[in-house]
Coordinates of C-alpha atoms and ligand atoms in Angstrom, one line a residue:
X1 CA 72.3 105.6 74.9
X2 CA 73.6 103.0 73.0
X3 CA 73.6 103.2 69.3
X4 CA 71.2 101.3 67.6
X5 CA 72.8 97.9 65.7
X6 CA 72.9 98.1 62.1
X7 CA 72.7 95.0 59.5
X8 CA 76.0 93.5 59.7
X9 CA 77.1 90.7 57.5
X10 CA 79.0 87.6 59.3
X11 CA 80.9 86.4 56.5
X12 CA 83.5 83.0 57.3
X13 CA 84.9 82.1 54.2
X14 CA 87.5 84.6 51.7
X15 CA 84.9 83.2 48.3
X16 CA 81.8 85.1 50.4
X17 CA 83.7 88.1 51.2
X18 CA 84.8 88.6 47.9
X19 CA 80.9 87.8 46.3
X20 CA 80.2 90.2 48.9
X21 CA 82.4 92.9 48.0
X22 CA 82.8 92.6 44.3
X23 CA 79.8 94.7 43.7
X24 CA 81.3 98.0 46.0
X25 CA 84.6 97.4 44.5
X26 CA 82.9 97.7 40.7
X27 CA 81.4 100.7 41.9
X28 CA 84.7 102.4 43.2
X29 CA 83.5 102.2 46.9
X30 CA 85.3 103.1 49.8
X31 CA 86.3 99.8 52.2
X32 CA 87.5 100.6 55.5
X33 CA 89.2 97.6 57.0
X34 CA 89.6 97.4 61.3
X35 CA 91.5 93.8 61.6
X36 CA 91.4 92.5 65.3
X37 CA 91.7 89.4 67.2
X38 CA 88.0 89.7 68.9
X39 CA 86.9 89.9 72.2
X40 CA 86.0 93.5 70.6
X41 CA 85.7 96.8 73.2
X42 CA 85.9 99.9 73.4
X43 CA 89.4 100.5 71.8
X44 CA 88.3 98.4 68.7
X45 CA 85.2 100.3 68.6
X46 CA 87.2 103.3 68.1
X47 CA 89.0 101.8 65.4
X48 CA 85.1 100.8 63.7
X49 CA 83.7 104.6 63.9
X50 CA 86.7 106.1 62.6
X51 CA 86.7 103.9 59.5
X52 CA 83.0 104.4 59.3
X53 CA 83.4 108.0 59.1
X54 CA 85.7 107.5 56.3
X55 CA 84.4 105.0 53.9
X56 CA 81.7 103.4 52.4
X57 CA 81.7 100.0 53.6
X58 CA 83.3 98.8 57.1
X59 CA 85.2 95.9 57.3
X60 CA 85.9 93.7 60.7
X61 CA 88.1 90.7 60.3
X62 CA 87.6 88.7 64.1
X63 CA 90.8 85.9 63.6
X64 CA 92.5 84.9 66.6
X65 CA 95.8 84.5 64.6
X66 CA 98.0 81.5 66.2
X67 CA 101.4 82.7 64.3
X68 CA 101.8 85.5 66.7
X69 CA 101.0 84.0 70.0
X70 CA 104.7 82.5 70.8
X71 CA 103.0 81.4 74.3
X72 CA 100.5 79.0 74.0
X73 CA 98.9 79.5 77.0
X74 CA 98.2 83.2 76.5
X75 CA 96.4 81.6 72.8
X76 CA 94.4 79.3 75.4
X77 CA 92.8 81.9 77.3
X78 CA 92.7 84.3 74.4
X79 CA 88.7 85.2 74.8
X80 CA 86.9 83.6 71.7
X81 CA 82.8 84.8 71.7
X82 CA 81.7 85.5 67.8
X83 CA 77.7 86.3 69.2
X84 CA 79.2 88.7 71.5
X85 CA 81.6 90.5 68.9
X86 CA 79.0 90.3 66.2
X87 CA 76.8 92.4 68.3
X88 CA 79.9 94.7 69.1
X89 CA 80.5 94.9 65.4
X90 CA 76.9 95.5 64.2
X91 CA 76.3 98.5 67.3
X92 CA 79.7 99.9 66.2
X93 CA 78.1 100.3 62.9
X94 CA 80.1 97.7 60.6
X95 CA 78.9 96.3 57.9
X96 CA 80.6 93.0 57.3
X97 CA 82.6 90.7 60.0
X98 CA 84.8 88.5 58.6
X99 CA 85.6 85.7 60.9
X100 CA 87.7 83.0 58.9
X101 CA 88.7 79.7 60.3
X102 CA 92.0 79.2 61.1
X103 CA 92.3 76.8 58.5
X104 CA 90.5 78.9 55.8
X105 CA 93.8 81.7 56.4
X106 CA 95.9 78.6 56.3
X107 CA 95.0 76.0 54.6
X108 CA 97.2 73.0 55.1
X109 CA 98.9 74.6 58.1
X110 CA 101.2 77.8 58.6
X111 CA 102.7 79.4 55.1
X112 CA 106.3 78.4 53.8
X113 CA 106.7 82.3 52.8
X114 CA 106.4 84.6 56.1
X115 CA 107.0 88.3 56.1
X116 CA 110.2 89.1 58.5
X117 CA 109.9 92.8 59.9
X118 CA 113.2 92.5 59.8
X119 CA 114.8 94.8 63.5
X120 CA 111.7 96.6 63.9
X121 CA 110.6 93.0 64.9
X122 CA 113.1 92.4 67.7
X123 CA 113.3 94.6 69.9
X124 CA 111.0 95.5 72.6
X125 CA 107.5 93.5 72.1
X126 CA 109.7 91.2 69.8
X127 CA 112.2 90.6 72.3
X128 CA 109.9 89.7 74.7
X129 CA 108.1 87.7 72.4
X130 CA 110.0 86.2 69.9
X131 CA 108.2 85.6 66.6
X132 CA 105.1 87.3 67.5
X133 CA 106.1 90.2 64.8
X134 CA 106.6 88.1 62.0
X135 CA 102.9 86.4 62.8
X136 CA 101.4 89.9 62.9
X137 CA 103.6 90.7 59.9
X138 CA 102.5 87.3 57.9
X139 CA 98.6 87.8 59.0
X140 CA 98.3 91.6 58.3
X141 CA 99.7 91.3 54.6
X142 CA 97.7 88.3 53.8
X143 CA 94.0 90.4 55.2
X144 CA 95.5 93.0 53.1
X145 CA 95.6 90.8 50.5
X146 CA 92.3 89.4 51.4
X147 CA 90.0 92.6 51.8
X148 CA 92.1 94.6 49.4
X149 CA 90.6 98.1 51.3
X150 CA 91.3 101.5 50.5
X151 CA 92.5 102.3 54.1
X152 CA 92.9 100.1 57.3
X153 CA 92.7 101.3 60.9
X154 CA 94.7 100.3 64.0
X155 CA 95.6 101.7 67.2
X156 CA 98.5 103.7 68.8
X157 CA 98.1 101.7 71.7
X158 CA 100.3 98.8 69.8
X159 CA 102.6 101.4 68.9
X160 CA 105.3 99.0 67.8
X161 CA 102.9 97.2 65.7
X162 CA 101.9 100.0 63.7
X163 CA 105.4 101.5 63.2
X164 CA 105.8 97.7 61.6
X165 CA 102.4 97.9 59.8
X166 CA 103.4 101.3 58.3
X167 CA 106.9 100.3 57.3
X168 CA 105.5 96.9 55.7
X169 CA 102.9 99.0 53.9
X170 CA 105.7 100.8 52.6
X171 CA 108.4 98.3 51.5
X172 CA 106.7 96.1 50.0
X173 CA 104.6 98.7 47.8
X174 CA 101.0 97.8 49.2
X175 CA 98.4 100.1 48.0
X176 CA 96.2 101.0 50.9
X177 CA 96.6 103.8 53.6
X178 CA 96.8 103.0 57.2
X179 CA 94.8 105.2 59.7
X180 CA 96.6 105.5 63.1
X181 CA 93.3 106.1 65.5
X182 CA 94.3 107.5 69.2
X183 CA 94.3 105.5 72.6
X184 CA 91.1 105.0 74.3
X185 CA 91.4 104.4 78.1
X186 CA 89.4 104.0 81.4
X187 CA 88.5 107.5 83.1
X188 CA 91.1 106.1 85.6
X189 CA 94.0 106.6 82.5
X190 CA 94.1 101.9 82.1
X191 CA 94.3 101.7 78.2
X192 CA 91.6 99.1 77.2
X193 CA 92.6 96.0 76.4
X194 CA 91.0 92.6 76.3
X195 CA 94.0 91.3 78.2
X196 CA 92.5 94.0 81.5
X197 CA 89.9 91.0 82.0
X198 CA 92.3 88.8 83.3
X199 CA 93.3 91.2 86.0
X200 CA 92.0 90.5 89.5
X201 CA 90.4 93.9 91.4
X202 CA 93.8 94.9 93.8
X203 CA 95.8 93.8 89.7
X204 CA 93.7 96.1 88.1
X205 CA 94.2 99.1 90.2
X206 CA 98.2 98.4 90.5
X207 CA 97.7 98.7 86.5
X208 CA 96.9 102.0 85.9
X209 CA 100.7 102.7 87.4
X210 CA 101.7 102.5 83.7
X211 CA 99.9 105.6 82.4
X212 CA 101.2 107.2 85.7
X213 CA 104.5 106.2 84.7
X214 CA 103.6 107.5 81.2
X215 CA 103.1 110.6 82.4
X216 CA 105.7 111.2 84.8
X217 CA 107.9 110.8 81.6
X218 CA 105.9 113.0 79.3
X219 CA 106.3 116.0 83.2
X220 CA 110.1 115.3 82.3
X221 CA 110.1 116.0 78.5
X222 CA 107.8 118.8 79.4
X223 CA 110.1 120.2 81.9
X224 CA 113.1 120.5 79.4
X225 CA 114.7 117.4 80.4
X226 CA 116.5 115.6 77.3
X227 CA 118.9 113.1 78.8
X228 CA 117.0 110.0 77.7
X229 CA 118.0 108.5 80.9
X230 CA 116.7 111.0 83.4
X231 CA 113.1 110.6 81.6
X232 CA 113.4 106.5 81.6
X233 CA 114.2 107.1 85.2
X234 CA 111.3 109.0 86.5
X235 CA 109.1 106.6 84.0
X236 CA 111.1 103.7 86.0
X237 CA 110.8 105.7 89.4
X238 CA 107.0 105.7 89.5
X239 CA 106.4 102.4 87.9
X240 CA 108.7 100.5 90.4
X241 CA 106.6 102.5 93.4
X242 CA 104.1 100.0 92.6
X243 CA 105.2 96.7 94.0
X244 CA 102.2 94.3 91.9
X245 CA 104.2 95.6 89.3
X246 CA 107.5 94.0 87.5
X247 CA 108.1 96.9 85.3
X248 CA 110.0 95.3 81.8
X249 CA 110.9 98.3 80.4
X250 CA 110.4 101.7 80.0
X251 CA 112.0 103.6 77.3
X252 CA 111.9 106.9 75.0
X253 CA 112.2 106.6 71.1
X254 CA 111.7 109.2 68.4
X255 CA 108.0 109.5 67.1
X256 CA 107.0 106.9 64.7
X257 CA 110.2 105.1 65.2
X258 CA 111.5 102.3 67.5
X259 CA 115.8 103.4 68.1
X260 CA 116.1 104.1 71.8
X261 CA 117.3 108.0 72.2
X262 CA 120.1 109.2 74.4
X263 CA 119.4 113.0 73.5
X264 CA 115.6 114.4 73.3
X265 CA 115.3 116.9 70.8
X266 CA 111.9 116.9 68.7
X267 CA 108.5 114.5 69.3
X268 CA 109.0 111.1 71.0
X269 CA 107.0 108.5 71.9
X270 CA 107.1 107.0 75.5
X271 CA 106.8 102.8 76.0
X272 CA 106.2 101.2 78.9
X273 CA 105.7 97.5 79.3
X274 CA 105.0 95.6 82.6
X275 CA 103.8 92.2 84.6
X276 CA 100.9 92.9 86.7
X277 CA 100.5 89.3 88.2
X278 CA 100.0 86.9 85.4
X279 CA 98.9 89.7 82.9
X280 CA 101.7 91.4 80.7
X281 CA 100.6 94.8 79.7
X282 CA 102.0 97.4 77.4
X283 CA 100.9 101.1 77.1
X284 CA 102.7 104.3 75.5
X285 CA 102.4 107.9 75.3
X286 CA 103.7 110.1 72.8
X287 CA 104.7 113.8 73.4
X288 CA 104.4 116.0 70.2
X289 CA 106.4 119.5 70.3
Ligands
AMP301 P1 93.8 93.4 68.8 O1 92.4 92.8 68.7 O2 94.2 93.5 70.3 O3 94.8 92.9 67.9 O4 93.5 95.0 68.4 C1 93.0 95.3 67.2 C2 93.3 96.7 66.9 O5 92.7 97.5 67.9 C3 94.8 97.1 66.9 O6 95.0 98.0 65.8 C4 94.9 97.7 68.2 O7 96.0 98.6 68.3 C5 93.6 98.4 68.4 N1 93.4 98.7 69.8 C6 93.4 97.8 70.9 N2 93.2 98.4 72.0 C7 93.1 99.7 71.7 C8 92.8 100.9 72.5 N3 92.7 100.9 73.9 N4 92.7 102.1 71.9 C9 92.8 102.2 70.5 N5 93.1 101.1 69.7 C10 93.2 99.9 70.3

């Protein structure tokens, strides 16, 4: 059964978030922040229960950022529905969505000052998509900056973004803790993601080949292999099986960090990005020892 909604505050402007929270913050209250782009499922309702078992007061922020979409197509299509994520929000059991404008982040157009992840932010996702870390970067610190919460949650499934996230959080001093929350997928192994929509019925099924893949790597490590080759291989093997699929790479790092490895030894993490038609999909898996 679903979960019945609770009162949750749509709040547009940074002045009514902070009238809104200065009273919990007086009081010492927990905030839980969950930031998101919308077109909320599953996955981000993960991210909302977590923080809800850990705080006082929830925290959405629904901002489409434009600074990290380098393609301005995939901004385009991006789906924008506030009625449909402020029902998500409120049956997720948030308490406030925070849904600024584009010009109420950035007023007067995008900052002079950005925040460079420096080569965490060009390699893999940032190589294919130049720019889009320092956007994520930029927009992260200032919501940060905005909700000022005690923790904020995101999910393993952008694995490269949260290795970022946690290393920003730590360079440049910012006191809150960041919550890694696990993967939710389809019963079929698909991670959600709002991007799935886009995928036509014969796309979707090719899709789930990435968690196959996934796991034909994680087999390997299991197995004793530690050439770093021979796993990319059998993740490569079974990903390139599926010809809807143009695999763009598929490659083991050390846990919580982004270096490719040429020796296994210890916990990795697994990542796998891939075209499935028009739809460009990422997915990881980690292995812990
Ligand atoms: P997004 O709206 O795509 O920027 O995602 C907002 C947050 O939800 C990010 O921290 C994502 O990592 C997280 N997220 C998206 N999909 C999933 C998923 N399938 N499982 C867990 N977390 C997810």
């Amino acid at each position: 059964m679903e979960p019945a909604a609770t009162d949750c505050e749509l709040v547009e402007s940074i002045g009514g978030l902070d009238r809104l929270l200065a009273g919990p913050r007086r009081r010492g209250s927990r905030i839980g922040f969950v930031p998101t782009l919308g077109g909320l499922h599953g996955g981000h309702g993960s991210l909302i229960e977590t923080a809800r078992r850990d705080n006082d007061i929830v925290v959405v922020s629904v901002f489409l950022n434009p600074t990290q979409f380098e393609d301005p197509r995939d901004l385009a299509r991006y789906p924008r529905d506030l009625a449909a994520d402020r029902s998500f929000t409120a049956r997720a059991g948030a308490d406030v969505m925070f849904a600024p404008s584009v010009e109420e982040v950035y007023p007067g157009g995008p900052g002079i000052v950005t925040v460079d992840p420096g080569v965490l932010g060009s390699v893999f996702e940032g190589a294919a998509r130049p720019g889009h870390f320092r956007g994520v970067a930029t927009v992260v610190t200032k919501l940060l900056a905005i909700v000022s919460p005690s923790s904020a949650y995101f999910g393993e499934k952008d694995y490269q973004q949260l290795v970022i996230v946690r290393q920003l959080v730590a360079d440049l001093s910012l006191p809150v803790g960041i919550v890694a929350c696990p993967t939710v997928r389809d019963p079929d192994g698909l991670a959600v993601s709002t991007r799935n929509a886009f995928l036509g019925p014969e796309e979707r099924r090719a899709a789930t080949v990435l968690h196959r893949a996934l796991r034909a790597g994680k087999d390997a490590v299991r197995a004793g292999t530690s050439d770093a080759n021979a796993i990319e291989e059998a993740m490569r093997a079974t990903a390139e099986a599926e010809s809807a699929v143009a695999l763009e790479y598929a490659s083991v790092v050390a846990d919580g960090r982004l270096e490719p490895l040429s020796t296994v030894a210890g916990d990795v993490a697994l990542l796998i990005a891939a075209r499935v038609g028009a739809v460009r999909l990422i997915d990881n898996l980690r292995v812990v020892r």
